[in-house]
Amino acid sequence: DTRLALSLAGRDPDEGMTPVAYDKGYLFLRSIEESVGRERWDAFLARYFDRFAFQSMTTERFLVWLQQDLLAKSPGITLESLRADAWINGPGLPANAPQPRSDAVARVDAELARWRSGAPASALAIGDWNTQDRLHFLKQLPREITGARLAELDSAFGFTSTGNSEVLSAWLLHAIEHNYEPAYPALESFLIRQGRRKFLKPLYEALAKTEAGRRRALAIYQRARPGYHAVSVKTVDSILGWSPG
């Protein structure tokens, strides 16, 4: 499933809705830009959007156009030198994957290191953090966290009370894993009012890992299920082994 040319034969198409196409796809295009140069790449993109506006696109058509419109005019650069086959049909990231650097990520990592070393969450420099900063922080939290430290983070960041669904979903995964009960009312409210499968699936899967969590999930799902889209219902039914009545 880390291949850009993802095979979904005989599978639920929603299984293809992962960050792979976005993140790996971005890095593939970025690697082409770094090979041909920003000026040529920008001109290619302008022509590409003009040529294929309001049309569907396939991998095969894209590669033909890439070869004809850009690589044929870029001496020494070929689909082989770009490792296009490894990007599209191979797993993981090829060796020529760009290595992004972010000062913002480095700042978040530095504050996380301070917290892991014992600094109180209230002392962290988080005043100007945006959604991506907070998500990165949450995704890098250690697996082993005490309830007291979760409460400390919650007090400093206001994770349980946030109105940002992306941040709240990431936080609730930690709350479920570590049985952080103060977040459970927010979890129930979120699962009832939120219908997006991308949020529901990981949260119900996390709850279903324990018997107590599964009972909690079933109680919530009984109330929430009538308001879910059919695709979400099918997914959660499978996760919980739902049986009407």
Short mmCIF file of N, CA and C in Angstrom, two decimals, residues 5-176:
data_model
loop_
_atom_site.label_atom_id
_atom_site.label_comp_id
_atom_site.label_asym_id
_atom_site.label_seq_id
_atom_site.Cartn_x
_atom_site.Cartn_y
_atom_site.Cartn_z
N ALA A 5 1.09 3.46 -7.52
CA ALA A 5 0.15 2.72 -8.37
C ALA A 5 -0.50 1.66 -7.50
N LEU A 6 -1.45 2.07 -6.71
CA LEU A 6 -2.05 1.20 -5.70
C LEU A 6 -3.08 0.27 -6.33
N SER A 7 -2.97 -1.01 -6.03
CA SER A 7 -3.94 -1.98 -6.52
C SER A 7 -5.06 -2.13 -5.50
N LEU A 8 -6.29 -1.87 -5.95
CA LEU A 8 -7.45 -2.01 -5.07
C LEU A 8 -8.42 -3.07 -5.59
N ALA A 9 -7.91 -3.95 -6.43
CA ALA A 9 -8.77 -5.00 -6.98
C ALA A 9 -9.33 -5.86 -5.86
N GLY A 10 -10.67 -5.95 -5.83
CA GLY A 10 -11.32 -6.76 -4.81
C GLY A 10 -11.31 -6.16 -3.43
N ARG A 11 -10.99 -4.87 -3.32
CA ARG A 11 -10.90 -4.22 -2.02
C ARG A 11 -11.84 -3.03 -1.96
N ASP A 12 -12.15 -2.58 -0.76
CA ASP A 12 -12.94 -1.37 -0.57
C ASP A 12 -12.11 -0.19 -1.08
N PRO A 13 -12.62 0.60 -2.03
CA PRO A 13 -11.85 1.75 -2.54
C PRO A 13 -11.39 2.71 -1.45
N ASP A 14 -12.14 2.77 -0.34
CA ASP A 14 -11.75 3.68 0.73
C ASP A 14 -10.43 3.27 1.38
N GLU A 15 -10.00 2.02 1.17
CA GLU A 15 -8.71 1.60 1.70
C GLU A 15 -7.57 2.35 1.03
N GLY A 16 -7.86 2.93 -0.12
CA GLY A 16 -6.84 3.70 -0.81
C GLY A 16 -6.71 5.13 -0.32
N MET A 17 -7.60 5.54 0.57
CA MET A 17 -7.57 6.91 1.09
C MET A 17 -6.58 7.00 2.24
N THR A 18 -5.31 7.08 1.89
CA THR A 18 -4.24 7.19 2.88
C THR A 18 -3.36 8.38 2.51
N PRO A 19 -2.43 8.77 3.38
CA PRO A 19 -1.53 9.88 3.04
C PRO A 19 -0.48 9.52 1.99
N VAL A 20 -0.41 8.25 1.56
CA VAL A 20 0.65 7.84 0.64
C VAL A 20 0.61 8.65 -0.65
N ALA A 21 -0.57 8.75 -1.27
CA ALA A 21 -0.66 9.47 -2.54
C ALA A 21 -0.23 10.92 -2.38
N TYR A 22 -0.58 11.51 -1.25
CA TYR A 22 -0.25 12.91 -1.03
C TYR A 22 1.23 13.10 -0.69
N ASP A 23 1.71 12.34 0.25
CA ASP A 23 3.08 12.56 0.74
C ASP A 23 4.13 12.00 -0.23
N LYS A 24 3.95 10.74 -0.62
CA LYS A 24 4.90 10.15 -1.56
C LYS A 24 4.77 10.81 -2.93
N GLY A 25 3.52 11.10 -3.33
CA GLY A 25 3.31 11.78 -4.60
C GLY A 25 3.98 13.14 -4.63
N TYR A 26 3.86 13.88 -3.53
CA TYR A 26 4.53 15.18 -3.44
C TYR A 26 6.03 15.04 -3.58
N LEU A 27 6.60 14.07 -2.89
CA LEU A 27 8.05 13.89 -2.92
C LEU A 27 8.53 13.48 -4.31
N PHE A 28 7.71 12.67 -5.03
CA PHE A 28 8.07 12.31 -6.39
C PHE A 28 8.14 13.54 -7.28
N LEU A 29 7.09 14.38 -7.21
CA LEU A 29 7.08 15.59 -8.02
C LEU A 29 8.20 16.54 -7.60
N ARG A 30 8.46 16.61 -6.32
CA ARG A 30 9.55 17.46 -5.83
C ARG A 30 10.90 16.96 -6.36
N SER A 31 11.06 15.64 -6.45
CA SER A 31 12.33 15.11 -6.96
C SER A 31 12.52 15.47 -8.43
N ILE A 32 11.41 15.51 -9.20
CA ILE A 32 11.51 15.93 -10.61
C ILE A 32 11.90 17.40 -10.68
N GLU A 33 11.25 18.21 -9.85
CA GLU A 33 11.58 19.65 -9.83
C GLU A 33 13.05 19.88 -9.51
N GLU A 34 13.57 19.14 -8.55
CA GLU A 34 14.97 19.33 -8.18
C GLU A 34 15.91 18.87 -9.28
N SER A 35 15.45 17.94 -10.13
CA SER A 35 16.29 17.44 -11.22
C SER A 35 16.31 18.41 -12.41
N VAL A 36 15.15 18.97 -12.76
CA VAL A 36 15.07 19.81 -13.97
C VAL A 36 15.21 21.29 -13.65
N GLY A 37 15.03 21.66 -12.39
CA GLY A 37 15.10 23.06 -12.02
C GLY A 37 13.72 23.68 -11.89
N ARG A 38 13.61 24.65 -10.99
CA ARG A 38 12.31 25.26 -10.68
C ARG A 38 11.70 25.96 -11.90
N GLU A 39 12.51 26.65 -12.71
CA GLU A 39 11.97 27.41 -13.83
C GLU A 39 11.32 26.48 -14.85
N ARG A 40 12.02 25.41 -15.22
CA ARG A 40 11.45 24.46 -16.18
C ARG A 40 10.22 23.76 -15.61
N TRP A 41 10.30 23.43 -14.32
CA TRP A 41 9.18 22.72 -13.69
C TRP A 41 7.93 23.58 -13.64
N ASP A 42 8.09 24.85 -13.28
CA ASP A 42 6.93 25.74 -13.23
C ASP A 42 6.29 25.89 -14.61
N ALA A 43 7.13 26.02 -15.65
CA ALA A 43 6.61 26.15 -17.01
C ALA A 43 5.88 24.87 -17.43
N PHE A 44 6.45 23.73 -17.06
CA PHE A 44 5.80 22.45 -17.37
C PHE A 44 4.44 22.35 -16.71
N LEU A 45 4.35 22.74 -15.45
CA LEU A 45 3.07 22.67 -14.74
C LEU A 45 2.02 23.56 -15.39
N ALA A 46 2.43 24.75 -15.81
CA ALA A 46 1.48 25.66 -16.46
C ALA A 46 0.93 25.03 -17.74
N ARG A 47 1.82 24.43 -18.54
CA ARG A 47 1.37 23.78 -19.77
C ARG A 47 0.50 22.56 -19.46
N TYR A 48 0.87 21.83 -18.43
CA TYR A 48 0.13 20.63 -18.05
C TYR A 48 -1.32 20.97 -17.69
N PHE A 49 -1.50 21.99 -16.86
CA PHE A 49 -2.85 22.35 -16.45
C PHE A 49 -3.66 22.93 -17.62
N ASP A 50 -3.01 23.65 -18.51
CA ASP A 50 -3.70 24.15 -19.69
C ASP A 50 -4.14 22.99 -20.59
N ARG A 51 -3.26 22.03 -20.76
CA ARG A 51 -3.53 20.92 -21.69
C ARG A 51 -4.60 19.98 -21.16
N PHE A 52 -4.61 19.73 -19.85
CA PHE A 52 -5.50 18.69 -19.30
C PHE A 52 -6.61 19.25 -18.40
N ALA A 53 -6.89 20.52 -18.53
CA ALA A 53 -7.94 21.12 -17.70
C ALA A 53 -9.26 20.40 -17.89
N PHE A 54 -9.93 20.11 -16.78
CA PHE A 54 -11.26 19.49 -16.77
C PHE A 54 -11.26 18.08 -17.38
N GLN A 55 -10.11 17.41 -17.32
CA GLN A 55 -10.03 16.03 -17.80
C GLN A 55 -9.55 15.12 -16.66
N SER A 56 -9.88 13.87 -16.81
CA SER A 56 -9.33 12.88 -15.88
C SER A 56 -7.90 12.55 -16.30
N MET A 57 -7.11 12.07 -15.34
CA MET A 57 -5.71 11.75 -15.63
C MET A 57 -5.39 10.38 -15.08
N THR A 58 -4.53 9.67 -15.79
CA THR A 58 -4.02 8.38 -15.32
C THR A 58 -2.51 8.46 -15.20
N THR A 59 -1.94 7.53 -14.50
CA THR A 59 -0.49 7.48 -14.36
C THR A 59 0.17 7.36 -15.73
N GLU A 60 -0.38 6.49 -16.58
CA GLU A 60 0.22 6.25 -17.89
C GLU A 60 0.23 7.52 -18.75
N ARG A 61 -0.90 8.24 -18.76
CA ARG A 61 -0.97 9.48 -19.54
C ARG A 61 -0.01 10.52 -19.00
N PHE A 62 0.09 10.59 -17.67
CA PHE A 62 1.00 11.57 -17.08
C PHE A 62 2.44 11.29 -17.49
N LEU A 63 2.85 10.03 -17.46
CA LEU A 63 4.24 9.69 -17.80
C LEU A 63 4.54 9.99 -19.27
N VAL A 64 3.57 9.72 -20.15
CA VAL A 64 3.78 10.04 -21.57
C VAL A 64 3.97 11.54 -21.75
N TRP A 65 3.11 12.33 -21.10
CA TRP A 65 3.22 13.79 -21.22
C TRP A 65 4.51 14.30 -20.58
N LEU A 66 4.86 13.75 -19.44
CA LEU A 66 6.11 14.14 -18.77
C LEU A 66 7.29 13.92 -19.70
N GLN A 67 7.33 12.76 -20.37
CA GLN A 67 8.42 12.45 -21.27
C GLN A 67 8.44 13.40 -22.46
N GLN A 68 7.28 13.59 -23.08
CA GLN A 68 7.21 14.39 -24.30
C GLN A 68 7.44 15.88 -24.04
N ASP A 69 6.84 16.39 -22.99
CA ASP A 69 6.82 17.84 -22.80
C ASP A 69 7.97 18.37 -21.94
N LEU A 70 8.56 17.52 -21.12
CA LEU A 70 9.59 18.01 -20.21
C LEU A 70 10.91 17.27 -20.36
N LEU A 71 10.89 15.95 -20.22
CA LEU A 71 12.16 15.22 -20.19
C LEU A 71 12.86 15.22 -21.55
N ALA A 72 12.09 15.19 -22.64
CA ALA A 72 12.71 15.22 -23.96
C ALA A 72 13.50 16.50 -24.20
N LYS A 73 13.15 17.54 -23.42
CA LYS A 73 13.83 18.84 -23.55
C LYS A 73 14.82 19.07 -22.42
N SER A 74 15.08 18.02 -21.62
CA SER A 74 15.99 18.14 -20.47
C SER A 74 17.11 17.11 -20.64
N PRO A 75 18.19 17.47 -21.32
CA PRO A 75 19.27 16.52 -21.61
C PRO A 75 19.79 15.82 -20.36
N GLY A 76 19.93 14.51 -20.48
CA GLY A 76 20.51 13.73 -19.39
C GLY A 76 19.51 13.30 -18.33
N ILE A 77 18.27 13.77 -18.43
CA ILE A 77 17.26 13.41 -17.43
C ILE A 77 16.21 12.52 -18.10
N THR A 78 16.04 11.33 -17.58
CA THR A 78 15.11 10.36 -18.14
C THR A 78 14.23 9.79 -17.04
N LEU A 79 13.21 9.05 -17.44
CA LEU A 79 12.38 8.37 -16.45
C LEU A 79 13.23 7.42 -15.61
N GLU A 80 14.23 6.82 -16.24
CA GLU A 80 15.10 5.90 -15.50
C GLU A 80 15.95 6.66 -14.48
N SER A 81 16.53 7.79 -14.88
CA SER A 81 17.37 8.54 -13.93
C SER A 81 16.54 9.13 -12.80
N LEU A 82 15.27 9.40 -13.07
CA LEU A 82 14.37 9.88 -12.02
C LEU A 82 13.88 8.75 -11.12
N ARG A 83 14.14 7.51 -11.53
CA ARG A 83 13.67 6.31 -10.82
C ARG A 83 12.15 6.31 -10.73
N ALA A 84 11.52 6.68 -11.84
CA ALA A 84 10.06 6.79 -11.87
C ALA A 84 9.39 5.46 -11.54
N ASP A 85 9.92 4.35 -12.05
CA ASP A 85 9.29 3.06 -11.78
C ASP A 85 9.33 2.73 -10.29
N ALA A 86 10.45 3.05 -9.64
CA ALA A 86 10.55 2.79 -8.19
C ALA A 86 9.56 3.66 -7.42
N TRP A 87 9.38 4.90 -7.86
CA TRP A 87 8.42 5.79 -7.21
C TRP A 87 6.99 5.29 -7.38
N ILE A 88 6.66 4.87 -8.58
CA ILE A 88 5.27 4.55 -8.88
C ILE A 88 4.90 3.12 -8.49
N ASN A 89 5.78 2.18 -8.77
CA ASN A 89 5.43 0.78 -8.57
C ASN A 89 6.16 0.12 -7.40
N GLY A 90 7.11 0.79 -6.82
CA GLY A 90 7.87 0.19 -5.72
C GLY A 90 7.33 0.62 -4.36
N PRO A 91 7.64 -0.16 -3.34
CA PRO A 91 7.21 0.21 -1.98
C PRO A 91 8.13 1.25 -1.36
N GLY A 92 7.63 1.92 -0.35
CA GLY A 92 8.47 2.85 0.40
C GLY A 92 8.94 4.02 -0.43
N LEU A 93 10.05 4.63 0.01
CA LEU A 93 10.62 5.78 -0.68
C LEU A 93 11.93 5.39 -1.37
N PRO A 94 12.10 5.74 -2.65
CA PRO A 94 13.36 5.46 -3.34
C PRO A 94 14.53 6.23 -2.72
N ALA A 95 15.73 5.82 -3.09
CA ALA A 95 16.92 6.44 -2.51
C ALA A 95 17.07 7.90 -2.90
N ASN A 96 16.45 8.31 -4.03
CA ASN A 96 16.58 9.70 -4.46
C ASN A 96 15.48 10.60 -3.91
N ALA A 97 14.78 10.14 -2.88
CA ALA A 97 13.73 10.96 -2.28
C ALA A 97 14.32 12.23 -1.68
N PRO A 98 13.71 13.39 -1.95
CA PRO A 98 14.19 14.64 -1.33
C PRO A 98 14.08 14.56 0.18
N GLN A 99 14.93 15.30 0.85
CA GLN A 99 14.95 15.35 2.30
C GLN A 99 14.51 16.73 2.77
N PRO A 100 13.21 16.91 2.98
CA PRO A 100 12.73 18.24 3.40
C PRO A 100 13.31 18.65 4.75
N ARG A 101 13.53 19.92 4.90
CA ARG A 101 13.98 20.47 6.17
C ARG A 101 13.01 21.57 6.59
N SER A 102 12.63 21.57 7.84
CA SER A 102 11.65 22.55 8.32
C SER A 102 12.11 23.12 9.65
N ASP A 103 12.29 24.43 9.68
CA ASP A 103 12.64 25.08 10.95
C ASP A 103 11.50 24.92 11.95
N ALA A 104 10.26 24.94 11.46
CA ALA A 104 9.11 24.81 12.35
C ALA A 104 9.11 23.44 13.02
N VAL A 105 9.36 22.38 12.24
CA VAL A 105 9.41 21.03 12.82
C VAL A 105 10.54 20.93 13.83
N ALA A 106 11.68 21.53 13.51
CA ALA A 106 12.82 21.49 14.43
C ALA A 106 12.47 22.17 15.75
N ARG A 107 11.72 23.28 15.69
CA ARG A 107 11.33 23.97 16.92
C ARG A 107 10.39 23.10 17.75
N VAL A 108 9.44 22.45 17.08
CA VAL A 108 8.51 21.57 17.81
C VAL A 108 9.28 20.41 18.44
N ASP A 109 10.19 19.81 17.68
CA ASP A 109 10.98 18.70 18.21
C ASP A 109 11.80 19.13 19.42
N ALA A 110 12.31 20.35 19.39
CA ALA A 110 13.10 20.85 20.52
C ALA A 110 12.24 20.99 21.77
N GLU A 111 11.01 21.48 21.60
CA GLU A 111 10.12 21.62 22.75
C GLU A 111 9.67 20.26 23.27
N LEU A 112 9.45 19.32 22.35
CA LEU A 112 9.08 17.96 22.76
C LEU A 112 10.22 17.33 23.55
N ALA A 113 11.47 17.55 23.11
CA ALA A 113 12.63 17.00 23.83
C ALA A 113 12.71 17.60 25.23
N ARG A 114 12.41 18.88 25.35
CA ARG A 114 12.41 19.53 26.67
C ARG A 114 11.36 18.88 27.58
N TRP A 115 10.16 18.66 27.01
CA TRP A 115 9.09 18.05 27.80
C TRP A 115 9.45 16.63 28.22
N ARG A 116 10.02 15.88 27.30
CA ARG A 116 10.39 14.51 27.62
C ARG A 116 11.50 14.46 28.67
N SER A 117 12.28 15.53 28.76
CA SER A 117 13.36 15.59 29.75
C SER A 117 12.87 16.06 31.11
N GLY A 118 11.58 16.41 31.20
CA GLY A 118 11.02 16.78 32.49
C GLY A 118 10.48 18.18 32.60
N ALA A 119 10.67 19.00 31.57
CA ALA A 119 10.14 20.37 31.63
C ALA A 119 8.62 20.32 31.64
N PRO A 120 7.96 21.14 32.46
CA PRO A 120 6.50 21.14 32.49
C PRO A 120 5.93 21.65 31.17
N ALA A 121 4.78 21.14 30.78
CA ALA A 121 4.17 21.56 29.53
C ALA A 121 3.89 23.06 29.51
N SER A 122 3.59 23.61 30.68
CA SER A 122 3.29 25.05 30.76
C SER A 122 4.49 25.91 30.43
N ALA A 123 5.71 25.31 30.47
CA ALA A 123 6.92 26.07 30.19
C ALA A 123 7.33 26.01 28.73
N LEU A 124 6.62 25.22 27.92
CA LEU A 124 6.98 25.07 26.52
C LEU A 124 6.58 26.31 25.72
N ALA A 125 7.40 26.62 24.72
CA ALA A 125 7.14 27.79 23.87
C ALA A 125 6.18 27.39 22.76
N ILE A 126 4.89 27.43 23.05
CA ILE A 126 3.88 26.95 22.11
C ILE A 126 2.93 28.05 21.67
N GLY A 127 3.22 29.28 22.05
CA GLY A 127 2.27 30.36 21.82
C GLY A 127 1.89 30.56 20.37
N ASP A 128 2.82 30.34 19.43
CA ASP A 128 2.53 30.60 18.02
C ASP A 128 2.37 29.32 17.21
N TRP A 129 2.16 28.20 17.89
CA TRP A 129 2.02 26.94 17.16
C TRP A 129 0.72 26.90 16.38
N ASN A 130 0.80 26.40 15.16
CA ASN A 130 -0.40 26.22 14.35
C ASN A 130 -0.85 24.76 14.40
N THR A 131 -1.84 24.42 13.59
CA THR A 131 -2.38 23.06 13.60
C THR A 131 -1.31 22.02 13.29
N GLN A 132 -0.50 22.27 12.27
CA GLN A 132 0.52 21.29 11.89
C GLN A 132 1.56 21.11 12.99
N ASP A 133 1.91 22.18 13.68
CA ASP A 133 2.85 22.07 14.80
C ASP A 133 2.28 21.16 15.88
N ARG A 134 1.03 21.38 16.22
CA ARG A 134 0.40 20.59 17.28
C ARG A 134 0.24 19.13 16.85
N LEU A 135 -0.11 18.90 15.60
CA LEU A 135 -0.23 17.53 15.12
C LEU A 135 1.12 16.82 15.16
N HIS A 136 2.16 17.52 14.75
CA HIS A 136 3.49 16.90 14.79
C HIS A 136 3.88 16.56 16.23
N PHE A 137 3.60 17.46 17.14
CA PHE A 137 3.89 17.21 18.55
C PHE A 137 3.16 15.95 19.03
N LEU A 138 1.88 15.87 18.73
CA LEU A 138 1.08 14.73 19.18
C LEU A 138 1.57 13.42 18.57
N LYS A 139 1.92 13.46 17.30
CA LYS A 139 2.33 12.23 16.62
C LYS A 139 3.70 11.74 17.10
N GLN A 140 4.48 12.61 17.71
CA GLN A 140 5.80 12.22 18.19
C GLN A 140 5.82 11.89 19.69
N LEU A 141 4.68 11.96 20.34
CA LEU A 141 4.65 11.66 21.77
C LEU A 141 5.08 10.22 22.01
N PRO A 142 5.78 9.96 23.12
CA PRO A 142 6.20 8.58 23.43
C PRO A 142 5.01 7.69 23.72
N ARG A 143 5.17 6.40 23.50
CA ARG A 143 4.08 5.46 23.74
C ARG A 143 3.74 5.35 25.22
N GLU A 144 4.74 5.49 26.06
CA GLU A 144 4.52 5.37 27.49
C GLU A 144 4.34 6.75 28.11
N ILE A 145 3.13 7.07 28.52
CA ILE A 145 2.83 8.36 29.15
C ILE A 145 1.91 8.10 30.34
N THR A 146 2.21 8.73 31.45
CA THR A 146 1.35 8.59 32.62
C THR A 146 0.12 9.48 32.48
N GLY A 147 -0.91 9.15 33.23
CA GLY A 147 -2.10 9.98 33.23
C GLY A 147 -1.82 11.40 33.68
N ALA A 148 -0.90 11.52 34.63
CA ALA A 148 -0.56 12.85 35.14
C ALA A 148 0.07 13.72 34.05
N ARG A 149 0.92 13.11 33.22
CA ARG A 149 1.56 13.88 32.16
C ARG A 149 0.57 14.21 31.04
N LEU A 150 -0.37 13.31 30.79
CA LEU A 150 -1.41 13.64 29.82
C LEU A 150 -2.25 14.81 30.31
N ALA A 151 -2.59 14.79 31.59
CA ALA A 151 -3.38 15.89 32.16
C ALA A 151 -2.59 17.20 32.08
N GLU A 152 -1.31 17.11 32.28
CA GLU A 152 -0.45 18.29 32.20
C GLU A 152 -0.47 18.86 30.78
N LEU A 153 -0.34 17.99 29.79
CA LEU A 153 -0.40 18.44 28.40
C LEU A 153 -1.77 19.03 28.08
N ASP A 154 -2.80 18.38 28.56
CA ASP A 154 -4.16 18.84 28.29
C ASP A 154 -4.39 20.22 28.87
N SER A 155 -3.86 20.45 30.06
CA SER A 155 -4.01 21.75 30.70
C SER A 155 -3.29 22.84 29.92
N ALA A 156 -2.11 22.52 29.40
CA ALA A 156 -1.31 23.52 28.70
C ALA A 156 -1.83 23.79 27.29
N PHE A 157 -2.24 22.74 26.59
CA PHE A 157 -2.63 22.86 25.19
C PHE A 157 -4.14 22.97 24.98
N GLY A 158 -4.93 22.51 25.95
CA GLY A 158 -6.38 22.48 25.77
C GLY A 158 -6.82 21.50 24.69
N PHE A 159 -6.13 20.35 24.63
CA PHE A 159 -6.42 19.39 23.58
C PHE A 159 -7.86 18.88 23.64
N THR A 160 -8.34 18.51 24.82
CA THR A 160 -9.66 17.91 24.94
C THR A 160 -10.77 18.88 24.53
N SER A 161 -10.55 20.16 24.74
CA SER A 161 -11.58 21.16 24.45
C SER A 161 -11.40 21.83 23.09
N THR A 162 -10.40 21.40 22.31
CA THR A 162 -10.16 22.08 21.03
C THR A 162 -11.31 21.85 20.07
N GLY A 163 -11.55 22.82 19.22
CA GLY A 163 -12.56 22.68 18.19
C GLY A 163 -11.97 22.23 16.86
N ASN A 164 -10.67 21.94 16.85
CA ASN A 164 -9.98 21.50 15.64
C ASN A 164 -10.07 19.97 15.55
N SER A 165 -10.79 19.47 14.57
CA SER A 165 -11.04 18.03 14.49
C SER A 165 -9.76 17.22 14.26
N GLU A 166 -8.83 17.76 13.49
CA GLU A 166 -7.58 17.04 13.25
C GLU A 166 -6.80 16.86 14.55
N VAL A 167 -6.66 17.94 15.29
CA VAL A 167 -5.92 17.89 16.55
C VAL A 167 -6.65 17.02 17.57
N LEU A 168 -7.96 17.21 17.67
CA LEU A 168 -8.73 16.44 18.65
C LEU A 168 -8.66 14.95 18.35
N SER A 169 -8.77 14.57 17.11
CA SER A 169 -8.70 13.16 16.75
C SER A 169 -7.36 12.55 17.15
N ALA A 170 -6.27 13.26 16.87
CA ALA A 170 -4.94 12.76 17.23
C ALA A 170 -4.80 12.64 18.75
N TRP A 171 -5.35 13.60 19.47
CA TRP A 171 -5.29 13.57 20.93
C TRP A 171 -6.13 12.44 21.50
N LEU A 172 -7.30 12.23 20.94
CA LEU A 172 -8.19 11.19 21.46
C LEU A 172 -7.59 9.80 21.29
N LEU A 173 -6.77 9.61 20.28
CA LEU A 173 -6.08 8.32 20.13
C LEU A 173 -5.18 8.06 21.33
N HIS A 174 -4.49 9.08 21.79
CA HIS A 174 -3.66 8.93 23.00
C HIS A 174 -4.54 8.70 24.23
N ALA A 175 -5.66 9.42 24.28
CA ALA A 175 -6.55 9.26 25.44
C ALA A 175 -7.07 7.83 25.53
N ILE A 176 -7.44 7.25 24.39
CA ILE A 176 -7.94 5.87 24.38
C ILE A 176 -6.83 4.91 24.80
#
